[in-house]
Amino acid sequence: MPPKQPANKKLSKQELKAQKKEQKGWFRSFLSKGSICMFKARNWEPFPGLLIPCAPMFTWLVFGKEILHRLEKKKEDAKKLAEERKRLAEEEAKRLEEEARLASEAEQARLKAEFECILQEKGDLSSFFEWRSSTLAKLEATISSQEDWTRFVEAGGIPHPTNEGNMNNYFDCLETSWDESYTAALSTVKSIYQVFLTTEEILLLEMEKGNTCDFLARFEIYMKKLELLMQKQMDRTTAYLLNKSYEVFKQTNESTVWAMAGEWKIYLWINHMKNPRLRALHEPTLGVTITIPKAFTFANVAIRAYHQMLNPFLKSANIYLSVGGIFGLDILSIPPASRSAKGWTLEHVTMMTSSVVHLGYPFAGDSSGAPSSIGLELTLPTNLIVTETIPEIGWWNDEEECWKKDGITDVEYDKLTRTLKFQTLKARPHSIIQSRVKYYPYHSWILIPSSEIKALFVLESHGSMIKIEVGNRCCKLLDTPFCECKHIIGQDLDPIILLKRLSRCGLHLMPVDTDGKLVYSCLKENNVERYACEDIGLAIPACAIASSKWNVEAGQDSCVVRVLEIPDPCFPPTFEKSKEIRMVLYKAKGNAILNMSERKSKDYKEDLLGEFHASIMVTLRDSVARESLEKMEKADPGFTNCFKRLALGLRLFSFTAVEPLPLPPPIQEQVQGVDQPTSSPEQQQTQNPSTESVSQDNDSAVAALAPQNSPLEAPQSSNPA
């Protein structure tokens, strides 16, 4: 407290000034020595959030009521604001829910109207499709009767797989008969091979028709039996020759037997001479040379080498498939020699009398160290495609049912003489193998009509252009970059049979669903792909069709194809110059025209120019001339169905894709010890050609495929009119 002054004492000005100064000092002392609190003036307008040091009583008197009032008001305002926000959120949710309900009802109404419209269109087209079905049925019946008559006229010892009785009799006859020479045995084996090929092709046709599994299983059993019978025939003849080899060697001093029938070859060497200097077995007529290790010098064994055109029926468990047939290499046991006693000839009757015993290699119990490899040199068939500088060689593993490459070394190939050399440690069937997805995915395809019953189909796959003429029920191979397929060129073949024969040459274009996991592709739903192939075929008498890069982006439930009207096949427009190209989208419910461009559109989106329709003929009704629609309506069902089968066999929509080009690895350069920054992903993308530019170049390449004087595509006129 400040000191008290005496009463009734008049103070001078200096004393009053000193007293006031003393009172101020007391107040400051009170604030510094008394109970001090920190007050945060949150709601004080001049200085919100300011920390004010003050005494409790002073704080309450000055700020207390105002603080409480403002705090209560703030709580009430916050509560009202939360209630308002909650009310607005509930109203917004109700509004959105109502909008979604109305949109769903509108979409359901649209889909219902669209579905009814498609049903109406199908009803209007029912008579057209009935006419097509009946025409195709009559065509198939006519072809079947012609084939039956041809088989009857050319009746021989080879049965047809569709006749179950004849096939069973054929099997029984082969089980009880065998040949005493390799020449006769090869003739028998080749006849079995013909039955095998016929059975295989019929199996493919029946699978295409979607017949029952029991019906298909019968042909699969036939093929397995035929494959076993071919091997059994060769083994029986070999066993007979081995048993007679002692007598032949005594009379002629010959220890080899060989035969050749076309590309079928067999060579047998029996080690009767025990010549320690013998290192190579050579037969120039067959073009076969076998280099044997030293372990064979005194071994009581025989070596059988053969080349058969039959590839294994079983599908390899890995990615490889066999092409060009089998190069067999067997190490066989020699049966004991017969002996004479008192005018009698005693022969040992063992299992080797009617069959052969295969010996493994390396020989069991051989402790001489690491086994030496067996060298094999042979000439490849002229109908086998070999694109690699050094082809891959594999041997068949029965346990794992797949092709293996271990144990095979020093592979050499001469393209001029088609001579193949390699070293192997396996006495097993060998073959040239290749990846079954070697030619997938296709880069592009295009079909251009040359008339109302013929069209030119061009497929580009990994730089190879395959040209096929699509006609009435049959296809014809026109050109390939592989001369090994020249024996197929010009033949009128069923689409699936043509693809199978190309596959036997090494041009495998018959993908299955499991192949889609191994390459860049987009497997389409089966019903969508079948519908797209069948329906788009109706347009080929009047329109050219081509693949689209948006087909992959569309997803598994959609197919995208480009369509271009061809008013005059003699002067067809091109896809790279015409502005009348339609992009058609196929789904399970129907097809519609997309508002997209192959070159100008940057991203895929389902922006439709109209509604979905039941058929391409309805979709293009307002886009093409009346004459073109009449061509579609009067199109030969055999012609349009032929393209459908070819497209399904090739799986055009599932396995056509332009693979995205990988970005180049970043390159870091050092200049005078300073690291240069790498380019950004955006800069790398601009430096690389886009997928669109690749598609443009491909369109130009495909358009330039047909020669100027080709009968299927006449030269373009200099006058577009």
XYZ file of C-alpha atoms in Angstrom:
721
model
C 0.000 0.000 0.000
C 1.247 3.619 -0.591
C 2.233 5.613 2.532
C -0.576 7.701 4.122
C -0.280 11.527 4.171
C -1.171 13.707 7.225
C -4.735 15.117 7.202
C -5.414 18.730 6.177
C -1.907 19.132 4.855
C -1.627 21.132 1.731
C 0.818 19.645 -0.657
C 2.885 21.528 -3.102
C 2.976 20.772 -6.806
C 6.272 18.916 -6.465
C 4.849 16.807 -3.608
C 1.671 15.990 -5.576
C 3.803 15.002 -8.547
C 5.987 12.776 -6.361
C 2.879 11.229 -4.735
C 1.382 10.314 -8.114
C 4.698 8.879 -9.177
C 4.828 6.814 -6.004
C 1.266 5.523 -6.591
C 2.198 4.447 -10.102
C 5.196 2.618 -8.754
C 2.980 0.867 -6.215
C 0.580 -0.275 -8.958
C 3.455 -1.599 -10.982
C 4.794 -3.350 -7.892
C 1.350 -4.826 -7.320
C 1.246 -6.186 -10.833
C 4.766 -7.601 -10.573
C 4.617 -8.985 -7.040
C 0.973 -9.881 -6.720
C -0.946 -12.838 -8.215
C -0.428 -12.570 -11.971
C -2.446 -14.536 -14.620
C -2.144 -14.708 -18.361
C -5.315 -13.913 -20.248
C -5.647 -14.724 -23.923
C -7.985 -12.211 -25.484
C -9.387 -14.513 -28.125
C -12.488 -12.421 -28.803
C -10.948 -9.039 -28.197
C -11.433 -7.274 -31.468
C -8.410 -4.946 -31.405
C -5.883 -7.708 -30.728
C -7.388 -11.189 -31.032
C -5.230 -13.923 -29.595
C -3.048 -11.513 -27.573
C -1.673 -12.827 -24.260
C -2.387 -10.179 -21.586
C -0.672 -10.404 -18.181
C -3.137 -9.214 -15.522
C -4.213 -9.672 -11.960
C -7.252 -11.943 -11.439
C -9.558 -9.257 -10.120
C -8.534 -6.753 -12.728
C -9.026 -9.345 -15.467
C -12.493 -10.279 -14.314
C -13.630 -6.675 -13.853
C -12.381 -5.577 -17.227
C -12.849 -8.648 -19.485
C -14.845 -11.347 -17.649
C -18.413 -10.662 -18.644
C -17.449 -9.806 -22.192
C -15.438 -13.010 -22.471
C -18.269 -15.213 -21.198
C -20.744 -13.506 -23.447
C -18.576 -13.956 -26.492
C -17.825 -17.613 -25.636
C -21.500 -18.444 -25.264
C -22.301 -16.664 -28.485
C -19.531 -18.518 -30.297
C -20.853 -21.886 -29.088
C -24.356 -20.999 -30.216
C -23.075 -19.857 -33.623
C -21.027 -23.051 -34.048
C -24.031 -25.190 -33.117
C -26.267 -23.338 -35.567
C -23.605 -23.630 -38.273
C -23.263 -27.406 -37.707
C -27.035 -27.841 -37.829
C -27.202 -25.804 -41.022
C -24.411 -27.804 -42.624
C -26.101 -31.062 -41.636
C -29.380 -29.860 -43.102
C -27.708 -28.802 -46.330
C -25.819 -32.120 -46.558
C -29.045 -34.075 -46.084
C -30.772 -31.986 -48.713
C -27.816 -32.466 -51.105
C -27.808 -36.225 -50.498
C -31.544 -36.388 -51.148
C -31.093 -34.313 -54.286
C -28.281 -36.527 -55.563
C -30.240 -39.651 -54.711
C -33.233 -38.325 -56.562
C -31.106 -37.365 -59.545
C -29.494 -40.837 -59.554
C -32.921 -42.443 -59.360
C -34.220 -40.358 -62.223
C -31.069 -41.016 -64.259
C -31.319 -44.749 -63.562
C -34.966 -44.784 -64.558
C -34.144 -42.845 -67.710
C -31.251 -45.206 -68.512
C -33.414 -48.254 -67.874
C -36.097 -46.806 -70.103
C -33.503 -46.095 -72.791
C -32.038 -49.585 -72.547
C -35.513 -51.093 -72.658
C -36.382 -49.084 -75.741
C -33.031 -50.000 -77.276
C -33.566 -53.679 -76.494
C -37.048 -53.605 -77.992
C -35.675 -51.846 -81.066
C -32.953 -54.491 -81.471
C -35.541 -57.248 -81.055
C -37.672 -55.597 -83.701
C -34.689 -55.402 -86.043
C -33.889 -59.072 -85.439
C -37.462 -59.930 -86.254
C -37.275 -57.942 -89.465
C -34.021 -59.722 -90.395
C -35.190 -63.201 -89.398
C -36.196 -64.140 -92.941
C -32.794 -62.993 -94.215
C -30.891 -65.113 -91.701
C -33.162 -68.103 -92.324
C -32.339 -67.860 -96.022
C -28.639 -67.723 -95.190
C -28.846 -70.756 -92.878
C -30.751 -72.852 -95.390
C -28.342 -71.888 -98.184
C -25.328 -72.822 -96.066
C -26.947 -76.130 -95.085
C -27.589 -76.980 -98.738
C -24.024 -76.034 -99.626
C -22.599 -78.243 -96.872
C -24.823 -81.138 -97.937
C -23.689 -80.775 -101.542
C -20.021 -80.689 -100.576
C -20.446 -83.674 -98.257
C -22.128 -85.769 -100.941
C -19.387 -84.876 -103.428
C -16.705 -85.923 -100.946
C -18.515 -89.201 -100.247
C -18.718 -89.955 -103.948
C -15.040 -89.104 -104.422
C -14.083 -91.472 -101.613
C -16.258 -94.195 -103.113
C -14.661 -93.807 -106.542
C -11.145 -93.693 -105.113
C -11.777 -96.530 -102.683
C -8.554 -98.138 -101.510
C -6.927 -99.478 -98.408
C -7.043 -96.155 -96.578
C -10.246 -95.729 -94.531
C -12.016 -92.474 -93.779
C -12.147 -91.478 -90.096
C -15.881 -90.841 -90.182
C -16.495 -94.561 -90.894
C -16.029 -96.157 -87.481
C -16.286 -99.723 -88.754
C -13.622 -99.278 -91.406
C -11.335 -97.606 -88.895
C -11.633 -100.497 -86.439
C -10.889 -103.016 -89.203
C -7.895 -100.912 -90.235
C -6.550 -100.944 -86.694
C -6.994 -104.721 -86.397
C -5.181 -105.268 -89.684
C -2.228 -103.131 -88.619
C -1.999 -104.869 -85.257
C -1.530 -108.277 -86.874
C 0.689 -107.348 -89.841
C 4.196 -106.037 -90.243
C 6.810 -105.551 -92.969
C 10.171 -107.244 -93.419
C 11.918 -104.290 -95.083
C 12.225 -100.628 -94.313
C 10.989 -99.704 -97.777
C 7.685 -101.497 -97.234
C 7.521 -100.249 -93.649
C 7.914 -96.624 -94.753
C 5.144 -97.117 -97.298
C 2.859 -98.448 -94.559
C 3.812 -95.658 -92.197
C 3.128 -93.012 -94.839
C -0.357 -94.442 -95.428
C -0.973 -94.329 -91.674
C 0.252 -90.744 -91.702
C -2.299 -89.853 -94.384
C -5.073 -91.277 -92.219
C -3.649 -89.316 -89.299
C -3.718 -86.052 -91.259
C -7.274 -86.663 -92.428
C -8.358 -87.438 -88.872
C -6.641 -84.326 -87.574
C -8.352 -82.097 -90.127
C -11.759 -83.641 -89.469
C -11.209 -83.132 -85.737
C -10.524 -79.448 -86.359
C -13.664 -79.103 -88.470
C -15.814 -80.819 -85.863
C -14.350 -78.659 -83.097
C -15.176 -75.600 -85.180
C -18.782 -76.755 -85.479
C -18.986 -77.167 -81.700
C -19.847 -80.867 -81.643
C -20.047 -82.841 -78.422
C -16.979 -83.893 -76.485
C -17.768 -87.590 -76.948
C -17.792 -87.184 -80.704
C -14.490 -85.312 -80.637
C -12.912 -87.781 -78.219
C -13.359 -90.561 -80.779
C -11.134 -88.756 -83.282
C -8.569 -87.965 -80.595
C -8.410 -91.678 -79.749
C -7.930 -92.453 -83.440
C -4.987 -90.067 -83.645
C -3.302 -91.549 -80.586
C -3.769 -95.077 -81.947
C -2.396 -94.101 -85.344
C 0.659 -92.505 -83.752
C 1.335 -95.651 -81.705
C 0.798 -97.908 -84.715
C 3.323 -95.959 -86.762
C 5.938 -96.447 -84.062
C 4.994 -100.091 -83.597
C 5.326 -100.816 -87.316
C 8.835 -99.362 -87.371
C 9.802 -101.241 -84.191
C 8.587 -104.589 -85.563
C 10.495 -104.153 -88.807
C 13.592 -103.043 -86.896
C 13.369 -106.080 -84.600
C 13.136 -108.387 -87.611
C 16.164 -106.756 -89.266
C 18.176 -106.960 -86.048
C 17.475 -110.666 -85.711
C 18.495 -111.256 -89.346
C 21.507 -108.933 -89.187
C 23.958 -111.698 -88.220
C 23.164 -113.701 -91.338
C 23.292 -110.619 -93.571
C 26.617 -109.534 -92.080
C 28.150 -112.956 -92.710
C 27.026 -112.954 -96.340
C 27.599 -109.305 -97.345
C 29.711 -107.827 -94.544
C 27.111 -105.034 -94.367
C 25.977 -103.700 -91.002
C 23.719 -100.861 -92.138
C 20.166 -100.762 -93.458
C 18.426 -97.644 -94.728
C 15.428 -96.542 -96.763
C 13.862 -93.295 -97.935
C 10.384 -92.313 -99.136
C 10.152 -88.599 -99.836
C 10.988 -86.730 -96.642
C 10.650 -89.938 -94.614
C 14.042 -91.465 -93.872
C 15.364 -94.245 -91.661
C 18.896 -95.490 -91.013
C 19.983 -98.505 -88.920
C 23.550 -99.369 -87.926
C 24.334 -102.626 -86.098
C 27.739 -102.808 -84.424
C 28.939 -106.202 -85.656
C 32.360 -105.034 -86.846
C 33.622 -103.671 -83.477
C 35.951 -101.333 -85.358
C 37.853 -99.142 -82.852
C 38.617 -96.553 -85.527
C 35.004 -96.005 -86.527
C 33.891 -92.524 -85.510
C 31.277 -91.497 -88.077
C 28.329 -93.176 -89.790
C 27.568 -91.525 -93.099
C 24.908 -92.229 -95.701
C 25.103 -89.665 -98.533
C 21.833 -90.744 -100.143
C 19.904 -89.870 -97.000
C 22.053 -86.871 -96.191
C 22.575 -88.237 -92.674
C 25.830 -88.335 -90.714
C 26.129 -89.647 -87.160
C 29.278 -89.043 -85.130
C 29.574 -91.710 -82.439
C 31.639 -91.517 -79.241
C 34.345 -94.004 -78.347
C 32.007 -95.780 -75.935
C 30.116 -97.258 -78.919
C 33.193 -98.969 -80.365
C 32.853 -102.284 -78.560
C 29.287 -101.917 -77.307
C 26.792 -104.514 -78.440
C 24.308 -101.899 -79.614
C 22.556 -100.615 -82.697
C 21.814 -97.010 -83.622
C 18.596 -96.112 -85.392
C 18.126 -92.635 -86.819
C 14.961 -91.594 -88.611
C 13.068 -88.560 -89.769
C 9.283 -88.671 -89.775
C 6.985 -85.808 -90.738
C 4.559 -86.522 -87.910
C 4.729 -84.115 -84.991
C 3.720 -85.418 -81.545
C -0.019 -85.380 -80.957
C 0.428 -84.297 -77.341
C 0.733 -80.569 -76.800
C 3.932 -79.573 -75.037
C 3.489 -78.400 -71.462
C 5.776 -75.430 -72.077
C 5.788 -72.708 -74.708
C 7.475 -74.748 -77.455
C 5.976 -76.656 -80.356
C 7.572 -78.982 -82.886
C 7.834 -78.082 -86.563
C 9.112 -80.145 -89.456
C 8.587 -83.555 -87.891
C 10.763 -85.691 -85.623
C 14.471 -86.512 -85.894
C 14.615 -89.727 -83.925
C 17.813 -91.108 -82.395
C 17.528 -94.500 -80.671
C 20.174 -96.683 -79.033
C 18.909 -100.271 -79.306
C 20.020 -103.555 -77.852
C 21.107 -106.275 -80.310
C 19.391 -109.664 -79.805
C 21.591 -112.747 -79.279
C 22.705 -114.571 -82.394
C 21.188 -117.888 -83.413
C 23.360 -121.024 -83.405
C 23.351 -124.283 -85.320
C 23.547 -127.738 -83.762
C 23.142 -131.105 -85.516
C 21.458 -129.559 -88.528
C 19.132 -127.504 -86.420
C 19.129 -123.684 -86.137
C 18.353 -122.554 -82.639
C 17.012 -119.022 -82.304
C 16.351 -117.210 -79.046
C 12.731 -116.228 -78.638
C 12.642 -113.137 -76.441
C 10.828 -109.838 -76.337
C 13.350 -108.582 -78.906
C 11.911 -111.023 -81.442
C 8.921 -108.766 -82.147
C 9.995 -105.474 -80.604
C 13.063 -103.446 -79.698
C 14.725 -102.629 -76.398
C 15.766 -99.017 -75.966
C 19.003 -98.381 -74.115
C 19.590 -95.146 -72.346
C 22.522 -92.885 -73.021
C 24.924 -92.481 -71.308
C 25.159 -96.219 -70.814
C 24.312 -97.562 -67.390
C 27.402 -98.393 -65.339
C 29.741 -96.342 -67.531
C 32.318 -94.871 -65.139
C 34.735 -93.549 -67.748
C 33.886 -89.955 -66.836
C 31.743 -87.336 -68.501
C 29.894 -88.856 -71.471
C 30.720 -87.704 -74.965
C 27.957 -86.245 -77.085
C 26.564 -87.825 -80.236
C 26.792 -85.728 -83.385
C 23.928 -85.614 -85.851
C 23.989 -84.015 -89.287
C 20.958 -84.056 -91.573
C 19.182 -82.149 -94.314
C 15.969 -80.342 -93.397
C 12.772 -80.739 -95.452
C 12.115 -78.143 -98.110
C 8.709 -77.265 -96.633
C 10.044 -76.267 -93.194
C 10.327 -72.545 -92.403
C 13.543 -71.629 -90.603
C 13.854 -67.898 -89.969
C 16.569 -67.979 -87.306
C 20.244 -68.047 -88.103
C 20.609 -70.881 -85.601
C 17.338 -72.750 -85.017
C 16.402 -74.107 -81.613
C 16.641 -77.881 -81.155
C 14.792 -79.767 -78.447
C 14.279 -83.337 -77.293
C 10.983 -84.800 -76.092
C 10.651 -85.557 -72.381
C 8.013 -88.253 -71.887
C 7.785 -87.766 -68.130
C 7.091 -84.038 -68.272
C 5.447 -84.145 -71.731
C 7.369 -81.160 -73.021
C 10.336 -80.184 -75.173
C 13.690 -79.704 -73.445
C 16.880 -78.062 -74.693
C 19.441 -79.177 -72.115
C 22.168 -81.493 -73.378
C 22.117 -80.062 -76.932
C 25.152 -78.050 -78.020
C 27.081 -76.847 -81.076
C 24.047 -76.180 -83.258
C 24.944 -75.095 -86.793
C 22.742 -74.416 -89.798
C 23.586 -73.742 -93.437
C 20.697 -71.954 -95.158
C 21.985 -72.648 -98.652
C 22.204 -76.426 -98.276
C 19.605 -76.594 -95.441
C 22.060 -78.738 -93.483
C 21.618 -78.919 -89.720
C 24.308 -80.074 -87.302
C 24.171 -80.459 -83.539
C 25.585 -82.462 -80.639
C 23.308 -84.211 -78.156
C 23.531 -86.280 -74.999
C 19.985 -87.599 -75.343
C 18.939 -90.712 -77.235
C 15.424 -89.346 -77.631
C 13.225 -87.892 -80.387
C 14.572 -84.503 -81.445
C 12.944 -81.715 -83.400
C 13.259 -78.102 -84.411
C 11.177 -76.185 -81.903
C 9.825 -72.668 -81.829
C 7.640 -70.613 -79.553
C 3.990 -71.201 -80.302
C 3.397 -67.438 -79.882
C 6.180 -66.508 -82.287
C 3.839 -64.720 -84.706
C 1.540 -63.142 -82.075
C 0.168 -60.593 -81.689
C -0.755 -59.652 -85.241
C 0.154 -56.099 -86.096
C -2.778 -55.418 -88.412
C -5.107 -56.946 -90.977
C -7.244 -55.675 -93.831
C -9.797 -57.197 -96.205
C -10.586 -55.533 -99.547
C -13.359 -56.893 -101.811
C -12.336 -57.551 -105.398
C -15.844 -58.613 -106.436
C -19.091 -59.633 -104.793
C -17.790 -63.173 -104.199
C -14.049 -62.652 -103.658
C -11.855 -60.536 -101.423
C -8.175 -60.078 -100.656
C -7.218 -60.598 -97.023
C -3.801 -59.365 -95.869
C -2.388 -60.162 -92.443
C 0.745 -58.506 -91.076
C 2.517 -60.382 -88.315
C 5.984 -59.447 -87.100
C 7.039 -58.051 -90.446
C 5.553 -60.904 -92.494
C 2.731 -60.208 -94.951
C 0.410 -63.150 -95.641
C -2.057 -62.719 -98.516
C -5.128 -64.953 -98.705
C -7.974 -64.898 -101.196
C -11.353 -65.386 -99.525
C -13.902 -67.020 -101.793
C -17.011 -69.162 -101.736
C -16.470 -71.554 -98.813
C -12.738 -71.911 -99.543
C -9.623 -69.827 -99.096
C -6.557 -69.697 -101.295
C -3.057 -68.743 -100.207
C -1.708 -66.161 -102.650
C 1.621 -65.095 -101.237
C 3.868 -65.325 -98.184
C 7.443 -64.194 -97.569
C 8.368 -67.861 -97.033
C 9.207 -69.965 -100.078
C 8.716 -73.089 -97.947
C 4.940 -72.603 -98.303
C 4.899 -72.550 -102.102
C 3.350 -76.034 -102.262
C 0.222 -74.601 -100.586
C -0.114 -71.534 -102.814
C -3.094 -71.680 -105.165
C -4.923 -74.551 -103.448
C -8.615 -74.107 -102.609
C -8.764 -75.144 -98.969
C -11.125 -74.873 -96.067
C -10.035 -71.895 -93.885
C -9.129 -73.983 -90.849
C -7.356 -76.577 -93.018
C -5.290 -73.832 -94.656
C -4.190 -72.543 -91.255
C -3.287 -76.050 -90.116
C -1.127 -76.719 -93.175
C 0.659 -73.425 -92.669
C 1.247 -74.454 -89.074
C 2.876 -77.718 -90.185
C 5.355 -75.635 -92.188
C 6.217 -73.550 -89.133
C 3.876 -70.589 -89.729
C 1.643 -71.130 -86.711
C -1.427 -68.847 -86.868
C -3.904 -70.778 -84.723
C -3.861 -69.135 -81.268
C -5.772 -70.368 -78.229
C -6.810 -68.601 -75.039
C -3.764 -69.751 -73.068
C -1.506 -67.979 -75.581
C -3.006 -64.658 -74.550
C -1.096 -64.784 -71.251
C 2.225 -64.940 -73.099
C 1.862 -61.944 -75.437
C 0.400 -58.444 -75.465
C -3.258 -59.019 -76.337
C -6.830 -58.539 -75.160
C -8.850 -61.747 -75.135
C -12.397 -60.966 -76.174
C -15.439 -62.691 -74.775
C -16.283 -65.672 -76.930
C -19.840 -64.627 -77.777
C -18.763 -61.071 -78.656
C -15.923 -62.217 -80.902
C -18.094 -64.753 -82.726
C -20.839 -62.174 -83.220
C -18.369 -59.583 -84.549
C -16.739 -62.029 -86.992
C -20.084 -63.249 -88.305
C -21.793 -59.874 -88.566
C -18.917 -57.890 -90.056
C -18.626 -60.562 -92.736
C -22.003 -59.441 -94.082
C -20.449 -56.128 -95.134
C -17.479 -57.463 -97.112
C -19.246 -57.610 -100.518
C -19.517 -53.803 -100.448
C -17.042 -52.608 -97.826
C -13.405 -52.960 -96.927
C -12.742 -53.742 -93.281
C -9.559 -53.327 -91.294
C -8.224 -53.653 -87.788
C -8.226 -50.729 -85.377
C -5.729 -49.781 -82.709
C -8.661 -49.033 -80.370
C -9.696 -52.686 -80.360
C -7.405 -53.448 -77.402
C -8.459 -50.329 -75.494
C -12.134 -51.266 -75.844
C -11.822 -54.117 -73.348
C -12.813 -57.759 -73.321
C -16.528 -57.130 -73.861
C -16.084 -55.030 -77.011
C -14.597 -55.306 -80.494
C -13.693 -52.349 -82.705
C -13.215 -52.502 -86.476
C -12.882 -49.951 -89.260
C -15.284 -50.033 -92.212
C -14.892 -48.247 -95.551
C -17.450 -48.399 -98.355
C -16.088 -49.602 -101.718
C -18.512 -48.423 -104.435
C -16.332 -49.779 -107.250
C -13.844 -52.609 -106.556
C -11.808 -51.540 -109.591
C -11.025 -48.178 -107.981
C -11.135 -48.750 -104.234
C -10.392 -45.873 -101.823
C -7.694 -46.378 -99.218
C -7.907 -46.209 -95.448
C -5.081 -43.680 -95.145
C -6.689 -41.121 -97.488
C -10.435 -41.574 -97.244
C -12.530 -39.446 -94.881
C -15.519 -41.813 -94.991
C -14.138 -44.387 -92.549
C -16.576 -45.629 -89.906
C -15.397 -46.999 -86.597
C -17.825 -49.770 -85.603
C -18.137 -50.957 -82.000
C -19.397 -54.478 -81.286
C -20.874 -55.604 -78.000
C -22.954 -58.618 -77.072
C -26.209 -56.672 -77.551
C -25.386 -55.216 -80.975
C -23.161 -52.788 -82.849
C -22.959 -49.024 -83.231
C -20.771 -46.392 -84.889
C -18.142 -44.738 -82.711
C -17.424 -41.034 -82.961
C -13.674 -41.652 -83.096
C -10.794 -41.508 -85.534
C -7.876 -43.889 -85.932
C -5.396 -41.010 -86.131
C -6.954 -37.919 -84.570
C -8.445 -39.409 -81.412
C -5.989 -39.450 -78.523
C -7.853 -41.679 -76.066
C -10.551 -44.301 -76.366
C -14.058 -43.373 -75.279
C -17.458 -44.792 -76.158
C -18.898 -41.723 -77.822
C -21.580 -43.141 -80.112
C -23.010 -41.462 -83.187
C -26.233 -43.433 -82.904
C -27.981 -46.281 -81.161
C -27.018 -49.940 -81.094
C -28.467 -52.100 -83.857
C -28.856 -55.812 -84.459
C -26.767 -55.998 -87.631
C -24.163 -54.043 -89.531
C -26.622 -53.741 -92.408
C -28.942 -51.682 -90.183
C -26.089 -49.666 -88.690
C -24.784 -48.641 -92.124
C -28.223 -48.089 -93.639
C -27.907 -44.290 -93.516
C -24.163 -44.222 -94.186
C -23.726 -46.133 -97.449
C -25.340 -46.088 -100.848
C -28.403 -48.153 -101.680
C -26.388 -50.230 -104.144
C -24.001 -51.235 -101.362
C -26.888 -52.336 -99.142
C -28.246 -54.467 -101.962
C -24.835 -56.135 -102.332
C -24.888 -57.000 -98.631
C -28.412 -58.395 -98.786
C -27.670 -60.510 -101.876
C -24.201 -61.632 -100.764
C -23.279 -65.278 -101.204
C -23.572 -66.914 -97.745
C -20.656 -69.202 -98.565
C -18.446 -66.166 -99.199
C -19.296 -64.245 -96.036
C -19.240 -67.388 -93.910
C -15.777 -68.226 -95.249
C -14.379 -64.978 -93.874
C -16.120 -65.570 -90.554
C -14.426 -68.961 -90.192
C -11.050 -67.554 -91.215
C -11.360 -64.698 -88.711
C -12.356 -67.067 -85.905
C -9.502 -69.427 -86.736
C -7.011 -66.554 -86.629
C -8.693 -64.972 -83.559
C -8.325 -61.594 -85.235
C -10.016 -59.494 -82.571
C -8.282 -61.146 -79.609
C -4.750 -61.306 -80.995
C -4.418 -58.138 -83.077
C -2.644 -55.447 -81.104
C -0.021 -52.810 -81.733
C 2.446 -53.413 -78.948
C 3.444 -50.208 -77.139
C 7.028 -49.280 -77.817
C 9.150 -49.426 -74.646
C 10.802 -46.237 -73.517
C 14.576 -46.226 -74.077
C 16.712 -46.500 -70.945
C 17.902 -43.149 -69.609
C 21.371 -42.246 -70.830
C 23.599 -40.261 -68.504
C 26.527 -38.496 -70.097
C 29.424 -37.003 -68.223
C 30.974 -33.875 -69.671
C 34.026 -32.639 -67.802
C 32.939 -34.433 -64.666
C 29.404 -32.995 -64.669
C 26.473 -35.410 -64.920
C 23.913 -34.364 -67.492
C 20.270 -34.739 -66.325
C 18.208 -37.418 -67.997
C 15.157 -36.512 -69.998
C 11.763 -36.617 -68.357
C 9.162 -39.293 -69.235
C 7.223 -36.681 -71.198
C 10.305 -35.826 -73.259
C 11.035 -39.510 -73.820
C 7.484 -40.034 -75.033
C 7.824 -37.220 -77.561
C 11.138 -38.621 -78.768
C 9.615 -42.062 -79.479
C 7.133 -42.685 -82.303
C 3.639 -43.083 -80.982
C 1.375 -46.036 -81.519
C -0.716 -43.891 -83.829
C 2.204 -43.188 -86.157
C 3.003 -46.911 -86.223
C -0.571 -47.601 -87.273
C -0.340 -44.978 -90.027
C 2.815 -46.531 -91.413
C 1.170 -49.938 -91.285
C -1.868 -48.723 -93.192
C 0.387 -47.431 -95.926
C 2.309 -50.695 -96.036
C -0.838 -52.787 -96.232
C -2.306 -50.590 -98.938
C 0.800 -51.097 -101.046
C 0.732 -54.883 -100.775
C -1.248 -55.806 -103.857
C 0.696 -55.401 -107.109
C -0.516 -53.032 -109.764
C -1.628 -55.873 -112.038
C -3.098 -58.047 -109.293
C -6.367 -59.703 -110.346
C -7.761 -59.061 -106.879
C -7.069 -55.356 -106.661
C -7.041 -53.231 -109.774
C -4.743 -50.185 -109.899
C -6.131 -46.905 -108.665
C -7.199 -44.454 -111.282
C -5.523 -41.076 -111.450
C -8.996 -39.568 -111.783
C -10.979 -40.195 -108.566
C -14.208 -39.468 -110.361
